[in-house]
């Protein structure tokens, strides 16, 4: 145990030094940088929303709760069609459907009190956390879905 | 120049590592205290032994043990199409004898020559032979059918008394009877309509078939959801453990911070008499202020008193620990102080996030003359695997059902890994 800790400390130091050395050599492509910070900012803001409004059910690690609340890890809903995903957050979700082979006996309430931007950010956070990788959701997309949902 | 850069980078790292190291040295307990594997990973009071009889049998919910050493386990998610597993306990291990019953569910109980078992809508029974083996596993009788299941608190815990009655928990299909369940800002429905058909304990006849709501009596109301219940034969009444409401912070962030929301409200033990009202959804019990508090969905603010017509809990425990099993210990194997006291299996919390989760243990509540007497203690701990797994909620095992063997051994089921534990005592 102790040896492991010492070893990992040494390793950490080496890795850090290595990373520092690498940074110096890398040229920063300007345009790309600004889109990644846009994404990074959206993810960061989305995390704040998540930790306020989703965490109690879907948990800090996105793993959900056995038999109660589904995980947000690589599910077809999280990675799939954005309109469907945005609708789940706007309308809530309470259909006894199977999610990756399990059913969940809790209710997901509507979160239509969240601003379009908050919904975009939280979904962008979810789609880029917990091992997920999927394109960002924009506030404009949420606005569109909200308008469509209202009409029906 | 280069050297100085190196030092500014490395020095803080060395310092941080040093701190981590120091901490690790300090908090590493001596090895002998960590060697808990010999009790199947459980931490128990001195003199008790824990054994994992079998594992991997499915989502093992409630259990019933026969004098012949067979264990009937109700399975929540059909395994190979079966919802009841029969085990034989041969002392320090158990093997599967058979499995039957094409319905999933939680409740199981043996009484008067029958095995009763519940799905999330119905209660069935199977006749037992003289050795408590099921005679015709393919053809159960339907005792009650058509109980409400709206995919929230749908599990039907069951219990029988000595007077020919069957008690069934019908959980509320709601958190706090809001107009829109669990939605921030949505207030409580006036004259909560859920109470007519759920959020209570219903009493039916134990040996009348094909009963419906109309044949039963709403024995107690205002109980959000109950999984653990048992009959106390010292004062001849029903005791139940309620699962308290969730999400005070999510729904009323301006009244409750995440820390308060993790601890409140209490998980309550109630002594029930026919006709009692435990107050849901109009109030919750605050174990820190020691009072019944008006539910925020009905105008409360976390301080205003509520529940004038509601009974007081017999005992209160920290929030969200999810009591899934309750058992009055009547055996002679354990030391005298355990006799007639209550064991409570706490399934463990989820609604404390982002605060650390808690529970995943079996508690002992001392009793005297049929009333809780003295402070509860954690009796069996370690189901989760580690403190980190407790706090993250990623528990390896989650205690659910409790049963007492003819020799006074205590059985605990785990619905995560499908492990059946047996806890015994030797002087």
XYZ file of C-alpha atoms in Angstrom:
579
model
C 0.000 0.000 0.000
C 2.679 2.469 1.059
C 4.987 1.366 -1.704
C 2.177 1.823 -4.184
C 1.596 5.376 -2.987
C 5.276 6.278 -3.205
C 5.500 4.716 -6.650
C 2.438 6.561 -7.897
C 3.780 9.833 -6.511
C 7.021 9.387 -8.402
C 5.079 8.442 -11.505
C 2.851 11.497 -11.127
C 5.888 13.758 -10.892
C 7.463 12.248 -13.985
C 4.224 12.533 -15.932
C 3.727 16.123 -14.874
C 7.270 17.073 -15.830
C 6.792 15.274 -19.131
C 3.551 17.073 -19.844
C 5.183 20.421 -19.050
C 7.959 19.638 -21.516
C 5.449 18.679 -24.208
C 3.364 21.807 -23.860
C 6.333 23.905 -24.869
C 6.689 22.152 -28.193
C 3.031 22.193 -29.198
C 1.909 25.016 -31.393
C -1.612 26.085 -30.550
C -3.968 26.215 -33.545
C -5.947 29.385 -32.824
C -9.374 28.592 -34.302
C -9.600 25.124 -32.817
C -8.679 26.472 -29.432
C -11.650 28.807 -29.315
C -14.194 26.070 -30.182
C -12.763 23.760 -27.540
C -13.049 26.488 -24.932
C -16.635 27.044 -26.102
C -17.289 23.361 -25.515
C -15.315 23.374 -22.291
C -17.271 26.372 -21.002
C -20.565 24.721 -21.888
C -19.505 21.515 -20.145
C -18.411 23.456 -17.058
C -21.697 25.371 -16.859
C -23.613 22.174 -17.564
C -21.880 20.466 -14.672
C -23.192 23.145 -12.302
C -26.739 22.539 -13.553
C -26.252 18.785 -13.279
C -25.013 19.019 -9.688
C -28.106 21.061 -8.789
C -30.901 19.336 -10.674
C -29.953 15.871 -11.899
C -27.433 14.548 -9.394
C -29.828 13.340 -6.721
C -31.288 10.783 -9.113
C -28.608 10.071 -11.690
C -25.730 10.365 -9.155
C -22.321 12.032 -9.236
C -20.848 9.372 -11.538
C -23.874 9.295 -13.866
C -24.385 5.661 -12.940
C -27.972 6.070 -11.703
C -29.510 3.892 -8.986
C -30.255 0.187 -9.323
C -33.932 -0.395 -10.228
C -34.783 3.271 -9.571
C -33.031 5.725 -11.876
C -31.262 4.742 -15.096
C -27.601 5.453 -15.800
C -26.613 8.219 -18.204
C -23.660 6.216 -19.445
C -23.665 5.424 -23.167
C -27.426 4.860 -23.320
C -29.184 5.216 -26.661
C -31.056 8.205 -25.216
C -27.933 10.079 -24.127
C -25.892 9.432 -27.271
C -28.785 9.393 -29.729
C -31.238 11.799 -31.301
C -30.984 15.258 -29.739
C -34.657 16.110 -30.189
C -35.692 13.068 -28.208
C -33.105 13.815 -25.527
C -34.169 17.457 -25.172
C -37.809 16.338 -24.995
C -37.002 14.015 -22.076
C -35.589 16.921 -20.079
C -38.427 19.300 -21.041
C -41.337 16.900 -20.548
C -39.920 14.445 -18.072
C -40.011 10.719 -18.656
C -42.259 8.146 -17.057
C -42.785 5.263 -19.398
C -41.943 1.839 -18.138
C -39.528 1.293 -20.984
C -36.449 -0.858 -20.887
C -33.253 1.148 -20.810
C -30.325 -1.050 -21.793
C -32.227 -4.113 -20.598
C -33.492 -2.807 -17.233
C -36.641 -1.064 -16.086
C -36.656 1.757 -13.568
C -39.403 2.477 -11.102
C -39.074 6.155 -10.455
C -40.444 9.229 -12.154
C -38.309 11.696 -14.044
C -40.031 15.066 -13.630
C -40.243 17.774 -16.259
C -37.397 20.261 -16.146
C -39.035 22.894 -18.332
C -38.242 25.500 -15.656
C -34.620 25.384 -16.819
C -33.567 28.009 -19.369
C -32.781 26.823 -22.907
C -29.139 27.570 -22.326
C -29.083 25.542 -19.081
C -30.664 22.552 -20.806
C -28.178 22.822 -23.672
C -25.286 23.014 -21.235
C -26.414 20.172 -19.001
C -26.977 17.875 -21.984
C -23.634 18.873 -23.463
C -22.076 18.041 -20.095
C -23.827 14.652 -19.959
C -22.886 13.850 -23.562
C -19.247 14.563 -22.784
C -18.924 12.996 -19.321
C -19.178 9.565 -17.703
C -17.377 8.053 -20.699
C -19.828 9.559 -23.216
C -18.699 11.311 -26.374
C -21.348 12.986 -28.504
C -21.824 16.370 -30.187
C -22.859 19.343 -28.076
C -26.466 20.490 -27.726
C -27.083 24.170 -28.473
C -29.536 26.587 -26.891
C -31.049 27.184 -30.354
C -31.831 23.476 -30.642
C -33.549 23.541 -27.255
C -35.567 26.621 -28.239
C -36.785 24.805 -31.352
C -37.782 21.650 -29.492
C -39.489 23.673 -26.747
C -41.609 25.465 -29.344
C -42.537 22.165 -31.018
C -43.345 20.470 -27.714
C -45.575 23.382 -26.658
C -47.641 23.141 -29.836
C -48.580 19.477 -29.335
C 17.163 29.292 -15.080
C 16.146 25.862 -16.257
C 16.804 24.514 -12.798
C 14.612 27.084 -11.147
C 11.721 26.197 -13.460
C 12.199 22.561 -12.557
C 12.054 23.399 -8.877
C 8.905 25.526 -9.182
C 7.209 22.643 -10.969
C 8.425 19.790 -8.831
C 8.454 21.348 -5.389
C 4.695 21.732 -4.958
C 4.235 18.203 -6.261
C 6.689 16.858 -3.745
C 4.847 18.732 -1.042
C 1.453 17.371 -2.093
C 2.800 13.843 -2.339
C 4.388 14.218 1.057
C 1.058 15.196 2.534
C -0.735 12.292 0.871
C 1.965 9.946 2.148
C 1.761 11.270 5.677
C -1.980 10.863 5.653
C -1.746 7.371 4.286
C 0.710 6.411 7.008
C -1.489 7.931 9.668
C -4.832 6.488 8.578
C -3.728 2.992 7.630
C -5.292 0.882 10.368
C -3.369 -2.143 11.645
C -3.856 -5.061 9.305
C -5.585 -7.364 11.744
C -8.554 -4.986 12.070
C -9.004 -4.901 8.331
C -9.063 -8.641 7.938
C -12.813 -9.067 7.879
C -13.076 -11.695 5.179
C -13.729 -14.432 7.738
C -17.189 -12.963 8.437
C -18.082 -12.868 4.741
C -16.955 -9.243 4.720
C -19.289 -8.241 7.556
C -18.361 -6.394 10.721
C -20.338 -7.829 13.645
C -20.334 -7.539 17.435
C -18.001 -9.891 19.311
C -19.191 -13.492 19.382
C -21.179 -13.271 16.142
C -20.189 -15.002 12.924
C -21.292 -14.024 9.439
C -21.456 -16.542 6.608
C -22.338 -16.027 2.955
C -24.408 -19.167 2.308
C -24.716 -18.619 -1.421
C -24.364 -15.812 -3.937
C -25.602 -15.002 -7.442
C -29.200 -16.170 -7.019
C -30.696 -12.956 -8.443
C -32.351 -9.886 -6.932
C -33.121 -11.506 -3.577
C -35.796 -9.418 -1.861
C -37.691 -10.839 1.124
C -37.016 -14.284 2.544
C -38.753 -16.939 4.662
C -37.000 -19.798 6.454
C -38.563 -23.151 7.414
C -37.734 -25.259 10.494
C -36.321 -27.838 8.041
C -33.627 -25.355 6.957
C -35.108 -24.378 3.601
C -35.013 -20.742 2.569
C -37.655 -19.327 0.227
C -36.329 -16.256 -1.570
C -38.555 -13.843 -3.508
C -36.783 -12.645 -6.636
C -37.531 -9.212 -8.071
C -36.355 -9.802 -11.620
C -37.284 -13.215 -12.977
C -34.295 -15.498 -13.224
C -34.683 -18.195 -15.886
C -38.345 -17.263 -15.836
C -38.743 -17.972 -12.101
C -39.530 -15.596 -9.247
C -39.058 -17.801 -6.168
C -35.876 -19.695 -5.345
C -35.752 -22.475 -2.756
C -32.430 -23.003 -0.989
C -31.335 -25.598 1.510
C -29.055 -24.392 4.279
C -26.579 -27.081 5.242
C -24.866 -25.046 7.948
C -22.192 -22.935 6.344
C -23.454 -23.032 2.782
C -26.684 -23.355 0.869
C -27.577 -24.889 -2.467
C -30.469 -24.259 -4.799
C -33.131 -26.961 -4.408
C -35.559 -25.634 -7.006
C -37.160 -22.505 -8.374
C -40.743 -21.775 -9.404
C -43.361 -19.035 -9.662
C -43.588 -17.048 -12.902
C -44.018 -13.660 -11.193
C -41.442 -11.166 -9.977
C -41.938 -9.264 -6.734
C -40.774 -8.627 -3.178
C -43.021 -10.142 -0.480
C -42.818 -13.680 0.906
C -44.135 -15.148 4.173
C -44.943 -18.564 5.639
C -48.029 -19.032 7.806
C -50.503 -21.786 8.643
C -49.236 -24.291 6.114
C -49.018 -21.885 3.195
C -46.263 -19.948 1.462
C -47.582 -16.478 0.585
C -45.773 -14.454 -2.081
C -46.514 -11.172 -3.830
C -46.044 -9.726 -7.270
C -46.330 -5.952 -7.655
C -50.131 -6.303 -8.129
C -51.217 -9.587 -6.555
C -50.750 -11.859 -3.566
C -50.583 -15.611 -4.184
C -50.240 -18.625 -1.954
C -48.893 -22.145 -2.329
C -49.929 -25.008 -0.053
C -47.074 -26.589 1.913
C -46.702 -30.229 2.961
C -45.770 -31.409 6.455
C -42.113 -30.620 5.725
C -42.928 -27.116 4.474
C -42.250 -28.016 0.844
C -44.528 -26.508 -1.814
C -46.911 -29.207 -3.065
C -47.905 -27.754 -6.428
C -45.484 -25.029 -7.540
C -47.243 -24.601 -10.894
C -50.646 -23.664 -9.496
C -50.685 -20.969 -6.843
C -53.994 -19.678 -5.493
C -54.686 -15.984 -5.961
C -55.492 -14.394 -2.619
C -55.628 -10.726 -3.686
C -55.381 -9.186 -7.140
C -55.543 -5.840 -8.866
C -53.526 -3.731 -6.422
C -52.259 -0.509 -7.867
C -48.868 -0.513 -9.627
C -47.767 2.717 -11.248
C -44.074 1.986 -11.361
C -43.184 3.943 -8.272
C -43.118 2.259 -4.833
C -44.878 -0.659 -6.484
C -43.385 -3.493 -4.402
C -45.960 -5.155 -2.138
C -44.501 -6.200 1.198
C -46.698 -8.746 3.003
C -47.197 -10.063 6.540
C -49.647 -12.374 8.318
C -50.752 -12.244 11.942
C -52.055 -15.015 14.219
C -55.671 -13.941 13.749
C -56.083 -14.939 10.101
C -55.219 -11.570 8.564
C -52.956 -10.678 5.689
C -51.350 -7.212 5.625
C -50.194 -5.714 2.338
C -48.254 -2.500 1.858
C -49.521 -0.451 -1.068
C -46.914 2.264 -1.625
C -47.730 5.760 -2.877
C -47.090 6.164 -6.602
C -45.630 9.557 -5.778
C -42.967 11.268 -3.706
C -45.071 13.888 -1.953
C -48.432 13.952 -3.773
C -47.487 16.974 -5.868
C -49.692 17.885 -8.822
C -46.645 16.901 -10.886
C -44.601 14.222 -9.151
C -41.113 15.356 -8.144
C -41.348 18.558 -10.152
C -39.758 21.672 -8.730
C -42.380 24.255 -7.792
C -45.354 21.906 -8.130
C -47.482 22.010 -4.958
C -49.373 19.251 -3.147
C -52.751 18.045 -4.426
C -55.593 19.140 -2.159
C -57.076 16.147 -0.366
C -54.389 13.888 -1.758
C -56.328 11.384 -3.940
C -53.579 8.784 -3.725
C -54.606 7.934 -0.163
C -57.785 6.192 -1.390
C -55.961 3.343 -3.060
C -52.342 3.526 -1.871
C -49.960 5.025 0.724
C -51.112 2.664 3.427
C -51.361 -0.857 4.775
C -54.386 -2.865 3.641
C -55.746 -5.789 5.620
C -57.243 -8.825 3.853
C -58.401 -12.266 4.985
C -55.537 -14.733 4.890
C -57.592 -17.646 3.589
C -60.163 -16.066 1.314
C -59.331 -16.270 -2.403
C -59.746 -13.711 -5.181
C -60.059 -10.646 -2.978
C -59.916 -7.104 -4.371
C -59.680 -3.662 -2.815
C -63.332 -3.856 -1.795
C -62.738 -6.987 0.293
C -59.952 -5.343 2.234
C -59.736 -2.696 4.924
C -57.408 0.282 4.822
C -55.754 -0.663 8.098
C -53.396 2.329 8.272
C -52.970 5.349 6.020
C -50.506 8.188 5.477
C -47.584 5.823 4.966
C -45.624 6.799 1.871
C -44.018 3.427 1.333
C -43.317 0.488 3.625
C -41.070 -2.466 2.924
C -40.137 -3.641 6.418
C -43.019 -4.771 8.616
C -43.412 -7.295 11.391
C -45.887 -8.219 14.091
C -44.859 -7.586 17.668
C -46.329 -10.316 19.868
C -45.362 -8.603 23.109
C -47.952 -5.893 22.679
C -49.741 -7.659 19.839
C -49.511 -4.982 17.174
C -48.114 -4.204 13.777
C -44.850 -2.274 13.368
C -43.754 -0.792 10.059
C -40.747 1.107 8.732
C -41.631 3.960 6.410
C -39.453 5.213 3.570
C -39.513 8.980 4.012
C -39.871 11.426 1.149
C -37.033 12.372 -1.223
C -35.667 15.560 -2.746
C -36.395 18.382 -0.306
C -33.571 20.373 -1.896
C -34.410 19.557 -5.528
C -37.994 20.704 -5.097
C -37.493 23.522 -2.557
C -33.891 24.697 -2.956
C -34.597 28.002 -1.217
C -35.681 26.204 2.001
C -33.303 23.258 2.164
C -29.641 23.048 1.205
C -28.137 19.812 -0.063
C -26.782 18.899 3.381
C -30.195 19.243 5.064
C -31.823 17.401 2.202
C -29.399 14.500 2.681
C -30.378 14.033 6.340
C -34.080 14.883 6.263
C -36.668 13.645 6.747
C -36.357 10.724 9.182
C -36.963 7.116 8.239
C -39.608 6.268 10.848
C -40.583 3.184 12.788
C -44.322 3.275 13.540
C -46.355 1.177 15.970
C -49.652 0.782 14.119
C -53.153 0.339 15.465
C -56.123 -0.132 13.148
C -57.201 3.208 11.691
C -53.915 5.028 12.348
C -52.733 7.831 10.104
C -48.990 8.452 9.838
C -49.458 11.804 8.093
C -48.006 11.508 4.566
C -48.149 13.641 2.434
C -49.106 16.545 4.712
C -46.147 16.229 7.070
C -42.772 14.642 7.545
C -40.875 13.839 10.720
C -37.723 15.861 11.432
C -35.445 13.772 13.652
C -33.190 16.736 14.404
C -35.941 19.061 15.670
C -37.820 16.022 17.040
C -41.092 17.125 15.556
C -43.709 16.635 12.907
C -43.187 19.318 10.295
C -45.661 20.638 7.746
C -44.739 19.379 4.270
C -43.410 22.227 2.081
C -45.736 21.127 -0.736
C -48.583 21.972 1.676
C -47.273 25.320 2.882
C -44.468 24.258 5.204
C -41.120 25.991 5.505
C -39.062 23.350 7.278
C -40.066 24.717 10.712
C -43.856 25.061 10.931
C -45.406 22.139 12.795
C -47.744 19.787 10.968
C -49.512 16.466 11.241
C -51.855 17.284 14.141
C -53.869 14.129 13.423
C -50.861 11.974 12.673
C -49.332 9.475 15.076
C -45.808 10.011 16.350
C -43.103 7.621 15.254
C -41.972 5.005 17.770
C -38.384 5.684 16.687
C -36.666 7.758 13.990
C -33.534 7.135 11.944
C -31.480 9.323 9.576
C -32.939 10.144 6.178
C -32.931 8.091 2.968
C -31.349 4.951 4.478
C -34.218 2.910 2.947
C -35.411 0.391 5.549
C -36.349 -2.692 3.504
C -36.605 -5.304 6.244
C -37.927 -5.373 9.830
C -37.757 -8.376 12.170
C -38.538 -8.781 15.856
C -36.012 -11.224 17.221
C -37.682 -13.922 19.285
C -34.915 -16.541 19.236
C -32.779 -17.835 22.083
C -29.470 -18.100 20.248
C -28.419 -14.439 20.543
C -27.599 -12.816 23.917
C -30.612 -11.890 26.065
C -30.576 -8.178 25.191
C -31.554 -9.002 21.593
C -34.719 -10.855 22.578
C -37.845 -9.030 21.377
C -35.752 -6.201 19.947
C -35.933 -5.198 16.283
C -33.472 -5.764 13.479
C -33.818 -3.342 10.579
C -32.168 -3.917 7.189
C -31.265 -0.565 5.648
C -30.905 -1.002 1.891
C -28.816 2.193 1.724
C -29.409 5.670 0.389
C -29.366 7.175 -3.086
C -31.136 10.431 -2.453
C -28.243 11.973 -0.529
C -26.178 12.799 -3.635
C -24.054 14.884 -3.995
C -23.532 14.399 -0.241
C -22.008 11.026 0.691
C -24.457 8.105 0.689
C -25.072 6.054 3.844
C -26.703 2.898 5.122
C -26.163 -0.560 3.614
C -26.246 -2.083 7.105
C -28.435 -3.952 9.563
C -29.384 -1.999 12.676
C -30.463 -3.329 16.059
C -33.117 -1.342 17.924
C -33.457 -2.417 21.577
C -37.054 -2.862 22.823
C -38.620 -3.192 26.242
C -42.244 -4.249 26.774
C -43.030 -3.739 23.120
C -41.595 -0.192 22.931
C -38.255 1.002 21.563
C -35.948 1.432 24.530
C -32.568 3.056 24.080
C -30.336 4.025 21.202
C -30.176 1.951 18.028
C -26.812 0.556 16.973
C -25.355 -0.687 13.707
C -25.349 -4.460 14.159
C -23.981 -5.725 10.835
C -21.944 -3.492 8.562
C -19.648 -3.969 5.590
C -22.206 -5.034 2.957
C -21.096 -2.227 0.655
C -17.484 -3.430 0.474
C -15.751 -0.282 1.728
C -16.339 3.192 3.103
C -15.692 4.601 -0.379
C -18.356 2.307 -1.866
C -20.781 3.380 0.840
C -20.169 7.052 0.124
C -20.413 6.717 -3.659
C -23.491 4.513 -3.377
C -21.818 1.858 -5.492
C -22.364 -0.794 -2.844
C -21.445 -4.380 -3.629
C -24.274 -5.817 -1.540
C -27.437 -4.171 -0.255
C -29.300 -5.761 2.663
C -33.014 -6.170 1.965
C -34.906 -8.997 3.640
C -34.598 -10.497 7.140
C -35.708 -13.831 8.564
C -35.113 -15.830 11.708
C -34.233 -19.527 11.596
C -35.724 -22.097 13.961
C -32.403 -22.179 15.858
C -32.395 -18.375 16.239
C -29.931 -17.628 13.435
C -30.538 -14.397 11.529
C -30.733 -14.488 7.724
C -30.158 -11.406 5.550
C -30.755 -11.208 1.804
C -28.903 -8.951 -0.637
C -30.688 -7.944 -3.828
C -27.631 -6.608 -5.639
C -25.381 -9.666 -5.859
C -27.986 -12.178 -4.736
C -26.147 -13.219 -1.593
C -27.842 -14.852 1.409
C -26.046 -14.223 4.686
C -26.483 -16.113 7.924
C -25.479 -14.549 11.221
C -24.976 -16.816 14.221
C -23.801 -16.390 17.794
C -21.593 -18.553 19.988
C -20.640 -17.725 23.566
